Coordinates of C-alpha atoms in Angstrom, one line a residue:
X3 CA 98.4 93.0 104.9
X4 CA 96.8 96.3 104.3
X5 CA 93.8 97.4 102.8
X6 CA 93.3 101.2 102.0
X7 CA 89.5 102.2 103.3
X8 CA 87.9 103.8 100.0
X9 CA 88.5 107.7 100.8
X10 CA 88.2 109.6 97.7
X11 CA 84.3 109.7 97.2
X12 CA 83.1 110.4 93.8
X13 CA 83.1 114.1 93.3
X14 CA 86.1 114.7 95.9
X15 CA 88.7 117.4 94.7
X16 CA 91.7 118.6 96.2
X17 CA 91.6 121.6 98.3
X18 CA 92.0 123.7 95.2
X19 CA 89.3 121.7 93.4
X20 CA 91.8 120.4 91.5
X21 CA 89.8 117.6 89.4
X22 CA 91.2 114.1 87.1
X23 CA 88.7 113.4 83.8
X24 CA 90.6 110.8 82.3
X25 CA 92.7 108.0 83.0
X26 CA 93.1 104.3 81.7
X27 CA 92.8 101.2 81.9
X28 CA 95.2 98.2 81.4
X29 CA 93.5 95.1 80.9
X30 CA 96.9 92.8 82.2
X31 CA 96.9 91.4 78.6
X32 CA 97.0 93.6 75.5
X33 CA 97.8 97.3 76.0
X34 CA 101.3 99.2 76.7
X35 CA 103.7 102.1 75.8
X36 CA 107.3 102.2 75.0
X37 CA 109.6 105.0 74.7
X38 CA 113.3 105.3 73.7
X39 CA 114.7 107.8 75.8
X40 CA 117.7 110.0 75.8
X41 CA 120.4 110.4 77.8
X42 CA 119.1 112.2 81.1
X43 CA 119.6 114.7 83.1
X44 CA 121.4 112.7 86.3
X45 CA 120.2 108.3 86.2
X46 CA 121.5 108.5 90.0
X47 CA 118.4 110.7 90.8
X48 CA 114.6 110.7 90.1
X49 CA 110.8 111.2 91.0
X50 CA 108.2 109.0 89.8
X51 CA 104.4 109.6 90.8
X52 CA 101.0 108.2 89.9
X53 CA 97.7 107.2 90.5
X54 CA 96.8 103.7 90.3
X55 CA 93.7 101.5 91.1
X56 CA 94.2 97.4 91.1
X57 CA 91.2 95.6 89.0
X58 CA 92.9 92.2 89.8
X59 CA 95.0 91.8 92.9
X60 CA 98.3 89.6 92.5
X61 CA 97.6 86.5 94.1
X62 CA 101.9 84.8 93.7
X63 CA 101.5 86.2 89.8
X64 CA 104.1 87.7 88.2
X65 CA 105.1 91.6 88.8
X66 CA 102.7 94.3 87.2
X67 CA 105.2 96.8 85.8
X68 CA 103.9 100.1 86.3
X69 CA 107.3 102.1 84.2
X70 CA 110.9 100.3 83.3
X71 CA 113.7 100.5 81.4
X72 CA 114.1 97.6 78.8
X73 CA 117.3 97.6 77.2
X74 CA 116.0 94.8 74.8
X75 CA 112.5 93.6 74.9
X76 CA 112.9 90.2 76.7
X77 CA 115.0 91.7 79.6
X78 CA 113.8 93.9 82.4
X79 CA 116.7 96.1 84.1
X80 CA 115.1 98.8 86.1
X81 CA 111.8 98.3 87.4
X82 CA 108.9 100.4 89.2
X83 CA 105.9 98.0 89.7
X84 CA 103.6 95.7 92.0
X85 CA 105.5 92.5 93.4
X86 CA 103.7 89.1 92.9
X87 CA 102.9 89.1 96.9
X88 CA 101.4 92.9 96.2
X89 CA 104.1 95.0 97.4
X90 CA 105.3 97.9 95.7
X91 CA 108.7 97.1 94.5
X92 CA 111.7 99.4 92.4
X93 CA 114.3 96.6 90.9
X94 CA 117.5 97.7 88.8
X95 CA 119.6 94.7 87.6
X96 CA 122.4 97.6 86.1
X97 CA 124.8 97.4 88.7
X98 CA 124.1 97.0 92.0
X99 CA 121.4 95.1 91.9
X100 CA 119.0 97.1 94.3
X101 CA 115.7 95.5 95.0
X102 CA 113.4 97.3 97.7
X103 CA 110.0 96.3 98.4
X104 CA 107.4 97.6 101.2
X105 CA 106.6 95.9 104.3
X106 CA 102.9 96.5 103.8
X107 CA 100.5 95.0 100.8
X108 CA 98.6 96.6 98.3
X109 CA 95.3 95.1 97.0
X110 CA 92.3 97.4 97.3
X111 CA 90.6 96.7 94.1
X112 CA 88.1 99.6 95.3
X113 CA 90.7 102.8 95.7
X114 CA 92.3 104.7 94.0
X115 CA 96.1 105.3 95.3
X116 CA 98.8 107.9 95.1
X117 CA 102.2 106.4 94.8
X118 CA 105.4 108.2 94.4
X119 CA 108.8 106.2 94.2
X120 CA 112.0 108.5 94.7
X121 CA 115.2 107.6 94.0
X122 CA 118.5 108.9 95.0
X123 CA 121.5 107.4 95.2
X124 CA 123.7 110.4 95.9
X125 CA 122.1 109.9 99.4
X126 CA 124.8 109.3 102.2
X127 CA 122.1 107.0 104.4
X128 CA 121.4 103.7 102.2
X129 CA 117.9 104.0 103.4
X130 CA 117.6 107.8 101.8
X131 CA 118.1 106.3 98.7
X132 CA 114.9 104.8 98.0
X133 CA 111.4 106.0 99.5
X134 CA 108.3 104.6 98.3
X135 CA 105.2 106.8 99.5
X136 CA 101.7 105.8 98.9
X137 CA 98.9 108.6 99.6
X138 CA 101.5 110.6 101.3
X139 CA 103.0 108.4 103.7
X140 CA 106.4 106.9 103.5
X141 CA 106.2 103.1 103.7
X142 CA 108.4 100.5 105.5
X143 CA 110.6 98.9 103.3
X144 CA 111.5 94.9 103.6
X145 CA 113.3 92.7 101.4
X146 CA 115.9 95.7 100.8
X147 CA 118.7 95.6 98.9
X148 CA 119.6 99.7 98.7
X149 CA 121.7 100.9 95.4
X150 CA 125.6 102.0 96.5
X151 CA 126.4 105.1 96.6
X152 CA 126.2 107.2 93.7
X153 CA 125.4 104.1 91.8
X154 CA 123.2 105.0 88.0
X155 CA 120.8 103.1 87.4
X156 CA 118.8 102.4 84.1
X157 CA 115.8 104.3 84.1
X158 CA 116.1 107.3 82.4
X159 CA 119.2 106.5 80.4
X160 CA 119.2 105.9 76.5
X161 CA 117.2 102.8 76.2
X162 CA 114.1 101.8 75.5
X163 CA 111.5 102.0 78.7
X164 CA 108.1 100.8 78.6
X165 CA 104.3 102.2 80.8
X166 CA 102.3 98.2 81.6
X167 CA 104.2 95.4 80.6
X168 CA 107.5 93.8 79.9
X169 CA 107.8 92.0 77.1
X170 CA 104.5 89.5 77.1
X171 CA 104.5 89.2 80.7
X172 CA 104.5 91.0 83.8
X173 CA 101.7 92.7 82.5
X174 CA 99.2 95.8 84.7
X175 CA 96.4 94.9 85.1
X176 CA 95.2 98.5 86.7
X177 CA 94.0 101.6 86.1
X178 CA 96.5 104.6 85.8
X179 CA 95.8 108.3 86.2
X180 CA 98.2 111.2 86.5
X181 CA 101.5 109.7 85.9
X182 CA 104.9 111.8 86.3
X183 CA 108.1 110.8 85.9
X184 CA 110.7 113.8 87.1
X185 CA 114.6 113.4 85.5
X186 CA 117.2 114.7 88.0
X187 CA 115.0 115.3 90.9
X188 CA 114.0 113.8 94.5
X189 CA 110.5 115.2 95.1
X190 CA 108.5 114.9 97.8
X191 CA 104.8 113.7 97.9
X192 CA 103.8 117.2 98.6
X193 CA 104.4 118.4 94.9
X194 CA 102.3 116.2 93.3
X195 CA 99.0 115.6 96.0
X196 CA 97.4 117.0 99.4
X197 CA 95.1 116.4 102.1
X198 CA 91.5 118.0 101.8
X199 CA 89.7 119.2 104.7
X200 CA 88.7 115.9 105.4
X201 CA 92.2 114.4 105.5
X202 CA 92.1 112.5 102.7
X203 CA 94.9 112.4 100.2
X204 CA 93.9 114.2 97.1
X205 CA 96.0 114.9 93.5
X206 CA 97.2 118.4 92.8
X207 CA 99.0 120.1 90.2
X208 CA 102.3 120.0 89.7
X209 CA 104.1 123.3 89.4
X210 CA 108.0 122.5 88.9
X211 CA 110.2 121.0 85.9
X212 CA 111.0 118.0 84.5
X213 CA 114.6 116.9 83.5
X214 CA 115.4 116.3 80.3
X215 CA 113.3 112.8 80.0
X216 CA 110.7 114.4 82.3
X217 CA 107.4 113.8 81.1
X218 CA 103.7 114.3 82.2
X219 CA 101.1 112.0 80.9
X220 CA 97.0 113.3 81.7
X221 CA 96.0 110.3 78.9
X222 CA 93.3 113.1 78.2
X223 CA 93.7 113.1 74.0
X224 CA 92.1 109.4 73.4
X225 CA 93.8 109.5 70.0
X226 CA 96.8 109.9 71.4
X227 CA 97.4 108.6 75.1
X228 CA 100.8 108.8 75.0
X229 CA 100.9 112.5 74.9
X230 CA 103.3 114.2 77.0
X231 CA 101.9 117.6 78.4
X232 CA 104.7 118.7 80.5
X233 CA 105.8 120.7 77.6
X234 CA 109.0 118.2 77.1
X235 CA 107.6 116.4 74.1
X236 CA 108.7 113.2 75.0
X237 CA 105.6 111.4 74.0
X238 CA 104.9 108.0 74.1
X239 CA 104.1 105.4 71.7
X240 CA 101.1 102.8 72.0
X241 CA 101.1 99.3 71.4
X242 CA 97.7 97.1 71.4
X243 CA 94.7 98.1 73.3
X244 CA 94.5 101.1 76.2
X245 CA 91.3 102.2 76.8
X246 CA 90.4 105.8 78.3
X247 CA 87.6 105.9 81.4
X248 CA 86.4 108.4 83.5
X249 CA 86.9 106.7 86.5
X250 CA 89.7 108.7 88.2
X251 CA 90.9 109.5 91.5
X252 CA 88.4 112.6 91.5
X253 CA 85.9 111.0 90.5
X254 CA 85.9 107.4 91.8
X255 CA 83.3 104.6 90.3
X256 CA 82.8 101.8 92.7

């Protein structure tokens, strides 16, 4: 398994200074968004990135979703999430069926974490087609089913998706900061974090569009955590109970 070492010390900032005030928490039982998107910019293609700190490590629970498309509320298609064995894991039950997991495991309930999960199935290597990078590094995938070529997936096509649950289970249990989701794009880690002068991964702006469903969520309005900032306006709605902090991965609380 693999433990990250707590890097990010409270007070660290990127090498621009770049700093995070706000993100939130999910308590695994009561909070989520939903949104209904449209149709996208290109469902064979996109960037998702975020910052995420485990409260309560899986131990053979169900999947934390971190984002997914939900055609109807009881059924998951595409999933981005946190397998019950802690791996990172992007599922799509469209078509193909891929399923891709990392080798490694993910449980530091004292870190903060940059993942980014890229998907793009135009790729002409299977293995191009998924990456999964956490704090810059691309992992090594097991249990890997890779889409077909060119197959679309669900995310980002005209149904509803959901941010920390699926239906009344496979609930996060985490805290979130930062979260982009990129429609039509495979980005690299590079446009979303950096490393500081002391090598550790640190967030940074990001500086390029969005896609039609593109979306950027900060979570800094507390009425209104769901607010999109990428200039988009594809807000979010929420359901039950997210609460804001100040623990972020600038500004890390122990």
């Amino acid at each position: 398994s693999m433990v990250f070492q707590n890097d990010i010390l409270a007070g660290a900032s990127g090498a621009g200074g770049y700093q995070i005030d706000q993100s939130v928490w999910f308590d695994g039982s009561t909070g989520w968004l939903n949104r209904t998107m449209a149709t996208g910019t290109d469902a064979k293609t996109f960037s998702f990135s975020v910052w995420f700190k485990q409260t309560t490590p899986n131990n053979a629970l169900n999947m934390q979703i971190l984002f997914g498309a939900f055609p109807s509320e009881a059924f998951s298609v595409g999933t981005l999430g946190v397998s019950g064995s802690n791996q990172l894991s992007y599922r799509d039950n469209n078509s193909g069926s891929p399923n891709v997991s990392s080798a490694g495991q993910y449980r530091d309930p004292g870190a903060w974490m940059h993942l980014l999960f890229v998907v793009n199935t135009t790729e002409a290597t299977a293995s191009n087609r998924v990456k999964i990078y956490t704090n810059g590094t691309l992992t090594t995938n097991s249990s890997v089913t890779y889409p077909s070529l060119n197959e679309t997936g669900t995310i980002s096509t005209a149904v509803n998706h959901e941010i920390g649950r699926r239906s009344t289970n496979y609930w996060l249990r985490s805290y979130v900061a930062e979260m982009y989701f990129i429609d039509g794009q495979a980005l690299a880690p590079t446009d979303f974090g950096e490393y500081n002068a002391d090598g550790v991964w640190v967030p940074k702006a990001y500086v390029g569009t969005y896609g039609i469903n593109g979306f950027y969520l900060d979570f800094a309005n507390a009425g209104a955590l769901g607010t999109d900032v990428s200039g988009n306006g594809n807000d979010w709605t929420v359901n039950g109970t997210i609460t804001q902090v100040t623990d972020t991965p600038t500004d890390n609380y122990a």
